[in-house]
PDB file of C-alpha atoms in Angstrom:
ATOM      1  CA  MET A 292       3.594  20.701  25.182  1.00  0.00           C
ATOM      2  CA  GLN A 293       0.779  21.534  27.583  1.00  0.00           C
ATOM      3  CA  ARG A 294       0.607  25.044  26.127  1.00  0.00           C
ATOM      4  CA  LEU A 295       0.593  23.629  22.597  1.00  0.00           C
ATOM      5  CA  SER A 296      -2.322  21.338  23.448  1.00  0.00           C
ATOM      6  CA  HIS A 297      -4.464  24.409  24.169  1.00  0.00           C
ATOM      7  CA  ILE A 298      -3.589  26.240  20.948  1.00  0.00           C
ATOM      8  CA  ALA A 299      -6.561  24.873  19.024  1.00  0.00           C
ATOM      9  CA  THR A 300      -8.981  26.020  21.723  1.00  0.00           C
ATOM     10  CA  LEU A 301      -7.380  29.469  21.845  1.00  0.00           C
ATOM     11  CA  THR A 302      -7.618  29.891  18.071  1.00  0.00           C
ATOM     12  CA  PRO A 303     -10.808  31.707  16.932  1.00  0.00           C
ATOM     13  CA  GLN A 304     -13.096  29.884  14.577  1.00  0.00           C
ATOM     14  CA  ALA A 305     -12.035  30.506  10.988  1.00  0.00           C
ATOM     15  CA  SER A 306     -15.599  30.111   9.753  1.00  0.00           C
ATOM     16  CA  ASP A 307     -16.548  33.303  11.598  1.00  0.00           C
ATOM     17  CA  LEU A 308     -13.780  35.324   9.947  1.00  0.00           C
ATOM     18  CA  ILE A 309     -14.104  34.468   6.243  1.00  0.00           C
ATOM     19  CA  ALA A 310     -16.716  35.107   3.606  1.00  0.00           C
ATOM     20  CA  PRO A 311     -19.402  32.477   2.964  1.00  0.00           C
ATOM     21  CA  GLY A 312     -18.545  29.964   0.240  1.00  0.00           C
ATOM     22  CA  GLU A 313     -14.778  30.080   0.803  1.00  0.00           C
ATOM     23  CA  ASP A 314     -12.705  27.155   1.973  1.00  0.00           C
ATOM     24  CA  PRO A 315     -12.081  27.628   5.723  1.00  0.00           C
ATOM     25  CA  ALA A 316      -9.071  25.250   5.852  1.00  0.00           C
ATOM     26  CA  PRO A 317      -6.352  27.696   4.635  1.00  0.00           C
ATOM     27  CA  GLU A 318      -7.653  30.467   6.875  1.00  0.00           C
ATOM     28  CA  TYR A 319      -7.804  28.140   9.858  1.00  0.00           C
ATOM     29  CA  ASP A 320      -4.235  26.981   9.179  1.00  0.00           C
ATOM     30  CA  ARG A 321      -3.071  30.584   9.045  1.00  0.00           C
ATOM     31  CA  LEU A 322      -4.781  31.423  12.338  1.00  0.00           C
ATOM     32  CA  LEU A 323      -3.366  28.290  13.946  1.00  0.00           C
ATOM     33  CA  LEU A 324       0.179  29.169  12.899  1.00  0.00           C
ATOM     34  CA  HIS A 325      -0.272  32.727  14.141  1.00  0.00           C
ATOM     35  CA  SER A 326      -1.568  31.429  17.476  1.00  0.00           C
ATOM     36  CA  VAL A 327       1.504  29.218  17.887  1.00  0.00           C
ATOM     37  CA  CYS A 328       3.829  32.125  17.126  1.00  0.00           C
ATOM     38  CA  ASP A 329       1.959  34.477  19.473  1.00  0.00           C
ATOM     39  CA  GLU A 330       1.882  31.891  22.265  1.00  0.00           C
ATOM     40  CA  PHE A 331       5.679  31.533  22.216  1.00  0.00           C
ATOM     41  CA  GLY A 332       6.533  35.137  21.367  1.00  0.00           C
ATOM     42  CA  LEU A 333       7.827  34.405  17.884  1.00  0.00           C
ATOM     43  CA  ARG A 334       7.508  36.374  14.671  1.00  0.00           C
ATOM     44  CA  ARG A 335       4.394  35.498  12.701  1.00  0.00           C
ATOM     45  CA  PHE A 336       4.738  33.697   9.389  1.00  0.00           C
ATOM     46  CA  SER A 337       4.370  35.892   6.323  1.00  0.00           C
ATOM     47  CA  PRO A 338       1.701  35.052   3.692  1.00  0.00           C
ATOM     48  CA  GLN A 339       4.467  33.849   1.368  1.00  0.00           C
ATOM     49  CA  GLU A 340       5.834  31.509   4.031  1.00  0.00           C
ATOM     50  CA  ILE A 341       2.379  30.112   4.770  1.00  0.00           C
ATOM     51  CA  ASP A 342       1.821  29.548   1.050  1.00  0.00           C
ATOM     52  CA  PHE A 343       5.136  27.687   0.885  1.00  0.00           C
ATOM     53  CA  ILE A 344       4.155  25.497   3.855  1.00  0.00           C
ATOM     54  CA  HIS A 345       0.851  24.578   2.207  1.00  0.00           C
ATOM     55  CA  ASN A 346       2.541  23.730  -1.089  1.00  0.00           C
ATOM     56  CA  PHE A 347       5.297  21.804   0.675  1.00  0.00           C
ATOM     57  CA  VAL A 348       2.651  19.662   2.382  1.00  0.00           C
ATOM     58  CA  ASN A 349       0.903  19.096  -0.963  1.00  0.00           C
ATOM     59  CA  VAL A 350       4.189  18.111  -2.609  1.00  0.00           C
ATOM     60  CA  MET A 351       5.151  15.655   0.146  1.00  0.00           C
ATOM     61  CA  HIS A 352       1.666  14.152   0.449  1.00  0.00           C
ATOM     62  CA  PRO A 353       2.066  11.589  -2.411  1.00  0.00           C
ATOM     63  CA  LEU A 354       5.358  10.364  -0.948  1.00  0.00           C
ATOM     64  CA  ALA A 355       3.875  10.102   2.552  1.00  0.00           C
ATOM     65  CA  ALA A 356       0.839   8.199   1.216  1.00  0.00           C
ATOM     66  CA  ALA A 357       3.100   5.806  -0.726  1.00  0.00           C
ATOM     67  CA  LEU A 358       5.197   5.116   2.374  1.00  0.00           C
ATOM     68  CA  ASN A 359       2.057   4.415   4.419  1.00  0.00           C
ATOM     69  CA  ILE A 360       1.013   1.790   1.873  1.00  0.00           C
ATOM     70  CA  LEU A 361       4.412   0.100   1.639  1.00  0.00           C
ATOM     71  CA  GLN A 362       5.093   0.199   5.394  1.00  0.00           C
ATOM     72  CA  GLY A 363       1.718  -1.163   6.449  1.00  0.00           C
ATOM     73  CA  GLU A 364       1.506  -4.216   8.686  1.00  0.00           C
ATOM     74  CA  LYS A 365      -1.833  -5.494   7.359  1.00  0.00           C
ATOM     75  CA  ASN A 366      -2.870  -6.331   3.799  1.00  0.00           C
ATOM     76  CA  THR A 367       0.692  -5.742   2.617  1.00  0.00           C
ATOM     77  CA  PHE A 368       1.772  -7.559  -0.540  1.00  0.00           C
ATOM     78  CA  LEU A 369       4.693  -7.284  -2.933  1.00  0.00           C
ATOM     79  CA  GLY A 370       2.134  -6.499  -5.637  1.00  0.00           C
ATOM     80  CA  TYR A 371       1.637  -3.022  -4.176  1.00  0.00           C
ATOM     81  CA  LEU A 372       5.257  -2.040  -4.874  1.00  0.00           C
ATOM     82  CA  VAL A 373       5.212  -1.438  -8.652  1.00  0.00           C
ATOM     83  CA  PRO A 374       1.760   0.278  -8.819  1.00  0.00           C
ATOM     84  CA  THR A 375       2.745   2.504  -5.891  1.00  0.00           C
ATOM     85  CA  ILE A 376       5.976   3.550  -7.619  1.00  0.00           C
ATOM     86  CA  VAL A 377       4.146   4.262 -10.877  1.00  0.00           C
ATOM     87  CA  GLN A 378       1.400   6.266  -9.157  1.00  0.00           C
ATOM     88  CA  LEU A 379       3.938   8.214  -7.089  1.00  0.00           C
ATOM     89  CA  LYS A 380       5.916   9.171 -10.192  1.00  0.00           C
ATOM     90  CA  ASN A 381       2.735  10.223 -11.990  1.00  0.00           C
ATOM     91  CA  ASP A 382       1.645  12.412  -9.067  1.00  0.00           C
ATOM     92  CA  LEU A 383       5.051  14.067  -8.768  1.00  0.00           C
ATOM     93  CA  ARG A 384       5.242  14.698 -12.513  1.00  0.00           C
ATOM     94  CA  GLY A 385       1.797  16.274 -12.367  1.00  0.00           C
ATOM     95  CA  LEU A 386       2.996  18.576  -9.575  1.00  0.00           C
ATOM     96  CA  LEU A 387       6.134  19.368 -11.591  1.00  0.00           C
ATOM     97  CA  ASP A 388       4.046  20.368 -14.608  1.00  0.00           C
ATOM     98  CA  GLU A 389       1.813  22.473 -12.366  1.00  0.00           C
ATOM     99  CA  SER A 390       4.809  24.245 -10.841  1.00  0.00           C
ATOM    100  CA  SER A 391       6.131  25.137 -14.317  1.00  0.00           C
ATOM    101  CA  LYS A 392       2.964  26.975 -15.351  1.00  0.00           C
ATOM    102  CA  PRO A 393       2.923  30.780 -15.259  1.00  0.00           C
ATOM    103  CA  THR A 394      -0.109  30.646 -12.957  1.00  0.00           C
ATOM    104  CA  ALA A 395       1.748  28.607 -10.312  1.00  0.00           C
ATOM    105  CA  THR A 396       1.983  30.200  -6.882  1.00  0.00           C
ATOM    106  CA  GLU A 397       5.309  31.355  -5.530  1.00  0.00           C
ATOM    107  CA  GLY A 398       5.306  28.589  -2.926  1.00  0.00           C
ATOM    108  CA  LEU A 399       4.739  25.843  -5.512  1.00  0.00           C
ATOM    109  CA  ALA A 400       7.418  27.307  -7.781  1.00  0.00           C
ATOM    110  CA  ALA A 401       9.848  27.233  -4.854  1.00  0.00           C
ATOM    111  CA  CYS A 402       9.138  23.500  -4.452  1.00  0.00           C
ATOM    112  CA  ARG A 403      10.032  22.721  -8.083  1.00  0.00           C
ATOM    113  CA  LEU A 404      13.607  21.699  -7.231  1.00  0.00           C
ATOM    114  CA  LEU A 405      12.335  19.437  -4.451  1.00  0.00           C
ATOM    115  CA  ILE A 406       9.930  17.717  -6.865  1.00  0.00           C
ATOM    116  CA  GLN A 407      12.671  17.218  -9.459  1.00  0.00           C
ATOM    117  CA  THR A 408      15.012  15.766  -6.841  1.00  0.00           C
ATOM    118  CA  MET A 409      12.400  13.284  -5.611  1.00  0.00           C
ATOM    119  CA  ILE A 410      11.613  12.139  -9.169  1.00  0.00           C
ATOM    120  CA  GLN A 411      15.306  11.652  -9.940  1.00  0.00           C
ATOM    121  CA  ALA A 412      15.872   9.718  -6.706  1.00  0.00           C
ATOM    122  CA  ILE A 413      12.874   7.455  -7.324  1.00  0.00           C
ATOM    123  CA  CYS A 414      13.978   6.743 -10.899  1.00  0.00           C
ATOM    124  CA  LYS A 415      17.550   6.015  -9.806  1.00  0.00           C
ATOM    125  CA  ARG A 416      16.677   3.714  -6.923  1.00  0.00           C
ATOM    126  CA  LEU A 417      13.415   2.049  -7.940  1.00  0.00           C
ATOM    127  CA  ASP A 418      13.119   1.964 -11.735  1.00  0.00           C
ATOM    128  CA  GLY A 419      14.879  -1.399 -11.755  1.00  0.00           C
ATOM    129  CA  ARG A 420      12.028  -2.906  -9.741  1.00  0.00           C
ATOM    130  CA  LEU A 421       9.605  -1.975 -12.527  1.00  0.00           C
ATOM    131  CA  GLU A 422      11.314  -4.465 -14.852  1.00  0.00           C
ATOM    132  CA  GLU A 423      11.590  -7.419 -12.461  1.00  0.00           C
ATOM    133  CA  LYS A 424       9.399 -10.338 -13.437  1.00  0.00           C
ATOM    134  CA  GLU A 425       8.582 -11.178  -9.826  1.00  0.00           C
ATOM    135  CA  SER A 426       7.399  -7.634  -9.056  1.00  0.00           C
ATOM    136  CA  ILE A 427       5.372  -7.419 -12.260  1.00  0.00           C
ATOM    137  CA  LEU A 428       3.573 -10.727 -11.711  1.00  0.00           C
ATOM    138  CA  ALA A 429       2.903  -9.851  -8.081  1.00  0.00           C
ATOM    139  CA  ALA A 430       1.256  -6.593  -9.176  1.00  0.00           C
ATOM    140  CA  VAL A 431      -0.803  -8.200 -11.950  1.00  0.00           C
ATOM    141  CA  LEU A 432      -2.030 -10.876  -9.520  1.00  0.00           C
ATOM    142  CA  LEU A 433      -3.312  -8.254  -7.083  1.00  0.00           C
ATOM    143  CA  PRO A 434      -7.091  -7.923  -7.691  1.00  0.00           C
ATOM    144  CA  MET A 435      -7.037  -4.294  -6.523  1.00  0.00           C
ATOM    145  CA  VAL A 436      -4.882  -3.126  -9.459  1.00  0.00           C
ATOM    146  CA  LYS A 437      -4.407  -5.940 -12.028  1.00  0.00           C
ATOM    147  CA  LEU A 438      -3.189  -4.102 -15.164  1.00  0.00           C
ATOM    148  CA  ASP A 439      -4.627  -0.686 -14.368  1.00  0.00           C
ATOM    149  CA  TRP A 440      -1.168   0.696 -13.550  1.00  0.00           C
ATOM    150  CA  VAL A 441       0.122  -0.105 -17.080  1.00  0.00           C
ATOM    151  CA  SER A 442      -0.615   2.685 -19.555  1.00  0.00           C
ATOM    152  CA  ASP A 443       1.115   1.229 -22.632  1.00  0.00           C
ATOM    153  CA  ASP A 444      -1.036  -1.255 -24.586  1.00  0.00           C
ATOM    154  CA  ILE A 445       1.987  -3.254 -25.760  1.00  0.00           C
ATOM    155  CA  GLN A 446       3.203  -3.694 -22.195  1.00  0.00           C
ATOM    156  CA  ARG A 447      -0.270  -4.747 -21.090  1.00  0.00           C
ATOM    157  CA  LEU A 448      -0.229  -7.483 -23.743  1.00  0.00           C
ATOM    158  CA  GLN A 449       3.284  -8.552 -22.746  1.00  0.00           C
ATOM    159  CA  TYR A 450       2.330  -8.852 -19.085  1.00  0.00           C
ATOM    160  CA  ARG A 451      -0.802 -10.824 -20.011  1.00  0.00           C
ATOM    161  CA  VAL A 452       1.332 -13.273 -22.005  1.00  0.00           C
ATOM    162  CA  MET A 453       3.831 -13.432 -19.136  1.00  0.00           C
ATOM    163  CA  LEU A 454       1.074 -14.433 -16.723  1.00  0.00           C
ATOM    164  CA  LYS A 455      -0.271 -17.047 -19.154  1.00  0.00           C
ATOM    165  CA  GLN A 456       3.189 -18.582 -19.472  1.00  0.00           C
ATOM    166  CA  GLU A 457       3.449 -18.763 -15.708  1.00  0.00           C
ATOM    167  CA  VAL A 458       0.059 -20.504 -15.526  1.00  0.00           C
ATOM    168  CA  GLN A 459       1.164 -22.964 -18.225  1.00  0.00           C
ATOM    169  CA  SER A 460       4.232 -23.869 -16.193  1.00  0.00           C
ATOM    170  CA  ILE A 461       1.929 -24.789 -13.309  1.00  0.00           C
ATOM    171  CA  SER A 462      -0.283 -26.796 -15.679  1.00  0.00           C
ATOM    172  CA  VAL A 463       2.744 -28.767 -16.923  1.00  0.00           C
ATOM    173  CA  VAL A 464       3.723 -29.669 -13.381  1.00  0.00           C
ATOM    174  CA  GLU A 465       0.161 -30.720 -12.561  1.00  0.00           C
ATOM    175  CA  SER A 466      -0.092 -32.834 -15.745  1.00  0.00           C
ATOM    176  CA  GLU A 467       3.163 -34.613 -14.888  1.00  0.00           C
ATOM    177  CA  GLN A 468       1.832 -35.347 -11.425  1.00  0.00           C
ATOM    178  CA  ALA A 469      -1.420 -36.615 -12.954  1.00  0.00           C
ATOM    179  CA  GLN A 470       0.488 -38.920 -15.335  1.00  0.00           C
ATOM    180  CA  THR A 471       2.487 -40.269 -12.418  1.00  0.00           C
ATOM    181  CA  SER A 472      -0.678 -41.051 -10.499  1.00  0.00           C
ATOM    182  CA  ALA A 473      -2.221 -42.587 -13.641  1.00  0.00           C
ATOM    183  CA  THR A 474       0.663 -45.027 -14.054  1.00  0.00           C
ATOM    184  CA  GLU A 475       0.168 -46.081 -10.477  1.00  0.00           C
ATOM    185  CA  LYS A 476      -3.504 -46.883 -11.172  1.00  0.00           C
ATOM    186  CA  LYS A 477      -3.023 -48.943 -14.348  1.00  0.00           C
ATOM    187  CA  SER A 478      -4.201 -52.027 -12.561  1.00  0.00           C
ATOM    188  CA  SER A 479      -7.589 -50.474 -11.798  1.00  0.00           C
ATOM    189  CA  PRO A 480     -10.666 -51.506 -13.894  1.00  0.00           C
ATOM    190  CA  SER A 481     -11.058 -47.960 -15.237  1.00  0.00           C
ATOM    191  CA  SER A 482      -7.803 -48.339 -17.212  1.00  0.00           C
ATOM    192  CA  PHE A 483      -9.527 -50.965 -19.407  1.00  0.00           C
ATOM    193  CA  PHE A 484     -11.998 -48.474 -20.972  1.00  0.00           C
ATOM    194  CA  LYS A 485     -10.632 -46.266 -23.769  1.00  0.00           C
ATOM    195  CA  PHE A 486     -13.718 -44.661 -25.262  1.00  0.00           C
ATOM    196  CA  THR A 487     -13.338 -41.396 -27.232  1.00  0.00           C
ATOM    197  CA  ARG A 488     -14.709 -38.412 -25.378  1.00  0.00           C
ATOM    198  CA  SER A 489     -16.613 -35.625 -27.066  1.00  0.00           C
ATOM    199  CA  PRO A 490     -14.494 -32.486 -27.617  1.00  0.00           C
ATOM    200  CA  ALA A 491     -14.806 -29.946 -24.858  1.00  0.00           C
ATOM    201  CA  THR A 492     -16.208 -26.533 -25.612  1.00  0.00           C
ATOM    202  CA  VAL A 493     -13.722 -23.693 -25.882  1.00  0.00           C
ATOM    203  CA  THR A 494     -13.704 -21.597 -22.736  1.00  0.00           C
ATOM    204  CA  LYS A 495     -11.744 -18.581 -21.633  1.00  0.00           C
ATOM    205  CA  SER A 496      -8.572 -19.236 -19.729  1.00  0.00           C
ATOM    206  CA  GLU A 497      -8.224 -18.302 -16.088  1.00  0.00           C
ATOM    207  CA  VAL A 498      -5.944 -15.418 -17.027  1.00  0.00           C
ATOM    208  CA  ASP A 499      -8.447 -13.931 -19.469  1.00  0.00           C
ATOM    209  CA  MET A 500     -11.322 -14.373 -17.013  1.00  0.00           C
ATOM    210  CA  TYR A 501      -9.276 -12.685 -14.289  1.00  0.00           C
ATOM    211  CA  LEU A 502      -7.883  -9.769 -16.301  1.00  0.00           C
ATOM    212  CA  ASP A 503     -11.106  -9.058 -18.209  1.00  0.00           C
ATOM    213  CA  ALA A 504     -13.051  -8.731 -14.952  1.00  0.00           C
ATOM    214  CA  PRO A 505     -13.045  -5.356 -13.166  1.00  0.00           C
ATOM    215  CA  THR A 506     -10.749  -4.748 -10.224  1.00  0.00           C
ATOM    216  CA  ALA A 507     -12.027  -5.657  -6.768  1.00  0.00           C
ATOM    217  CA  ASP A 508     -11.127  -4.865  -3.165  1.00  0.00           C
ATOM    218  CA  ASN A 509     -11.344  -8.526  -2.153  1.00  0.00           C
ATOM    219  CA  PHE A 510     -10.028 -11.945  -3.193  1.00  0.00           C
ATOM    220  CA  HIS A 511     -13.327 -13.711  -3.848  1.00  0.00           C
ATOM    221  CA  GLU A 512     -12.565 -14.360  -7.523  1.00  0.00           C
ATOM    222  CA  TYR A 513      -9.653 -16.607  -6.572  1.00  0.00           C
ATOM    223  CA  THR A 514     -12.148 -19.174  -5.289  1.00  0.00           C
ATOM    224  CA  VAL A 515     -12.881 -20.132  -8.918  1.00  0.00           C
ATOM    225  CA  LEU A 516      -9.333 -19.574 -10.219  1.00  0.00           C
ATOM    226  CA  PRO A 517      -7.203 -22.223  -8.481  1.00  0.00           C
ATOM    227  CA  LYS A 518      -4.107 -21.835 -10.660  1.00  0.00           C
ATOM    228  CA  LEU A 519      -3.980 -18.071 -10.265  1.00  0.00           C
ATOM    229  CA  LYS A 520      -4.556 -18.525  -6.558  1.00  0.00           C
ATOM    230  CA  LYS A 521      -1.407 -20.641  -6.370  1.00  0.00           C
ATOM    231  CA  LEU A 522       0.535 -17.962  -8.240  1.00  0.00           C
ATOM    232  CA  PHE A 523      -0.784 -15.248  -5.949  1.00  0.00           C
ATOM    233  CA  VAL A 524       0.379 -17.184  -2.904  1.00  0.00           C
ATOM    234  CA  LYS A 525       3.743 -17.752  -4.592  1.00  0.00           C
ATOM    235  CA  TYR A 526       4.456 -14.127  -5.483  1.00  0.00           C
ATOM    236  CA  ASN A 527       2.532 -12.169  -2.840  1.00  0.00           C
ATOM    237  CA  THR A 528       3.223 -14.056   0.370  1.00  0.00           C
ATOM    238  CA  ALA A 529       4.723 -11.455   2.672  1.00  0.00           C
ATOM    239  CA  ILE A 530       7.852 -12.134   4.708  1.00  0.00           C
ATOM    240  CA  PRO A 531       6.947 -12.187   8.428  1.00  0.00           C
ATOM    241  CA  SER A 532       7.946  -9.049  10.272  1.00  0.00           C
ATOM    242  CA  SER A 533       9.405  -8.977  13.770  1.00  0.00           C
ATOM    243  CA  ALA A 534       7.874  -5.562  14.535  1.00  0.00           C
ATOM    244  CA  PRO A 535       4.660  -6.876  16.227  1.00  0.00           C
ATOM    245  CA  VAL A 536       6.695  -9.276  18.380  1.00  0.00           C
ATOM    246  CA  GLU A 537       9.134  -6.538  19.357  1.00  0.00           C
ATOM    247  CA  ARG A 538       6.191  -4.302  20.237  1.00  0.00           C
ATOM    248  CA  LEU A 539       4.814  -7.050  22.465  1.00  0.00           C
ATOM    249  CA  PHE A 540       8.156  -7.365  24.283  1.00  0.00           C
ATOM    250  CA  SER A 541       8.172  -3.586  24.735  1.00  0.00           C
ATOM    251  CA  THR A 542       4.701  -3.757  26.280  1.00  0.00           C
ATOM    252  CA  GLY A 543       5.869  -6.527  28.599  1.00  0.00           C
ATOM    253  CA  GLY A 544       8.764  -4.342  29.726  1.00  0.00           C
ATOM    254  CA  GLN A 545       6.308  -1.608  30.654  1.00  0.00           C
ATOM    255  CA  ILE A 546       4.380  -4.061  32.846  1.00  0.00           C
ATOM    256  CA  PHE A 547       7.448  -5.476  34.616  1.00  0.00           C
ATOM    257  CA  ARG A 548       8.343  -2.353  36.548  1.00  0.00           C
ATOM    258  CA  PRO A 549      10.219  -2.232  39.876  1.00  0.00           C
ATOM    259  CA  ARG A 550       6.945  -2.249  41.829  1.00  0.00           C
ATOM    260  CA  THR A 551       5.343  -5.038  39.784  1.00  0.00           C
ATOM    261  CA  ASN A 552       8.266  -7.374  39.192  1.00  0.00           C
ATOM    262  CA  ARG A 553       6.785 -10.233  41.219  1.00  0.00           C
ATOM    263  CA  LEU A 554       3.676 -10.879  39.152  1.00  0.00           C
ATOM    264  CA  GLY A 555       2.695 -14.477  38.594  1.00  0.00           C
ATOM    265  CA  ASP A 556       2.659 -15.941  35.084  1.00  0.00           C
ATOM    266  CA  ALA A 557      -1.140 -15.933  34.793  1.00  0.00           C
ATOM    267  CA  ASN A 558      -1.502 -12.389  36.124  1.00  0.00           C
ATOM    268  CA  PHE A 559       1.276 -11.103  33.853  1.00  0.00           C
ATOM    269  CA  GLU A 560      -0.269 -12.780  30.815  1.00  0.00           C
ATOM    270  CA  LYS A 561      -3.665 -11.220  31.534  1.00  0.00           C
ATOM    271  CA  GLN A 562      -2.163  -7.737  31.936  1.00  0.00           C
ATOM    272  CA  LEU A 563      -0.118  -8.172  28.756  1.00  0.00           C
ATOM    273  CA  VAL A 564      -3.180  -9.195  26.729  1.00  0.00           C
ATOM    274  CA  LEU A 565      -5.230  -6.305  28.111  1.00  0.00           C
ATOM    275  CA  ASN A 566      -2.446  -3.793  27.498  1.00  0.00           C
ATOM    276  CA  ALA A 567      -1.759  -4.985  23.948  1.00  0.00           C
ATOM    277  CA  ASN A 568      -5.481  -4.969  23.068  1.00  0.00           C
ATOM    278  CA  LYS A 569      -6.650  -1.987  25.090  1.00  0.00           C
ATOM    279  CA  LYS A 570      -8.155  -0.365  21.999  1.00  0.00           C
ATOM    280  CA  LEU A 571     -10.411  -3.376  21.513  1.00  0.00           C
ATOM    281  CA  PHE A 572     -11.542  -3.252  25.141  1.00  0.00           C
ATOM    282  CA  GLY A 573     -12.130   0.518  25.085  1.00  0.00           C
ATOM    283  CA  LEU A 574      -9.317   1.193  27.555  1.00  0.00           C
ATOM    284  CA  THR A 575      -6.983   4.184  27.464  1.00  0.00           C
TER     285      THR A 575
END
């Protein structure tokens, strides 16, 4: 590993070896792979093998990016699931179409079976989630995507109606609660007055205001949409994960070593906080 850590410094600069205007990344990757092989006395990769490695990385990149989104510990909501699946399938199908063209490189053509297998596996395992009402509403209620992931106009209308029905169910519950409170206040003086109010002006519903607005990377619009805010909390509240707690216990185990197993509670707590937040304190 110590020899591998010096490979990058031993590799000549690719920018000095290629013509101006060309992308230095592929050439640098080739030189880096050659340096690794030379350092360990192995046969160098052929141009075809390097091309396959590059195309393999490009093919696996959408899947890796999707997993990073779904496995995140912060800003993770159920609403990301359906748009991520749809985007992943679109990216893989685009790569599949590219690999079928006569101009496709040999490395990309060799990855065609891999792309087909991933698409089939995703469709088999995850297509059912695309039809679940809970997953659909969670995605529509996410301000970052809303209905952008739906390409069919009929489906977009269906999901809009679905969200309106869900908002109406909340309105019915709130009206019943209001009637209950009104019956409790019949003895108040305000119950005596029964004047006719002027008709209210027609305004857009919360759903229309929300879906007609552009997507946003924040949740500020929920401050004026209380009913949709309740639905977002209902469908996008993440289940707590034990991973951060387990990581904290692991850090505590690293502090309680044979030579430091008699630390006091206060001292141990301070070391645990510093160790768990060493990035914030600029420690290594």
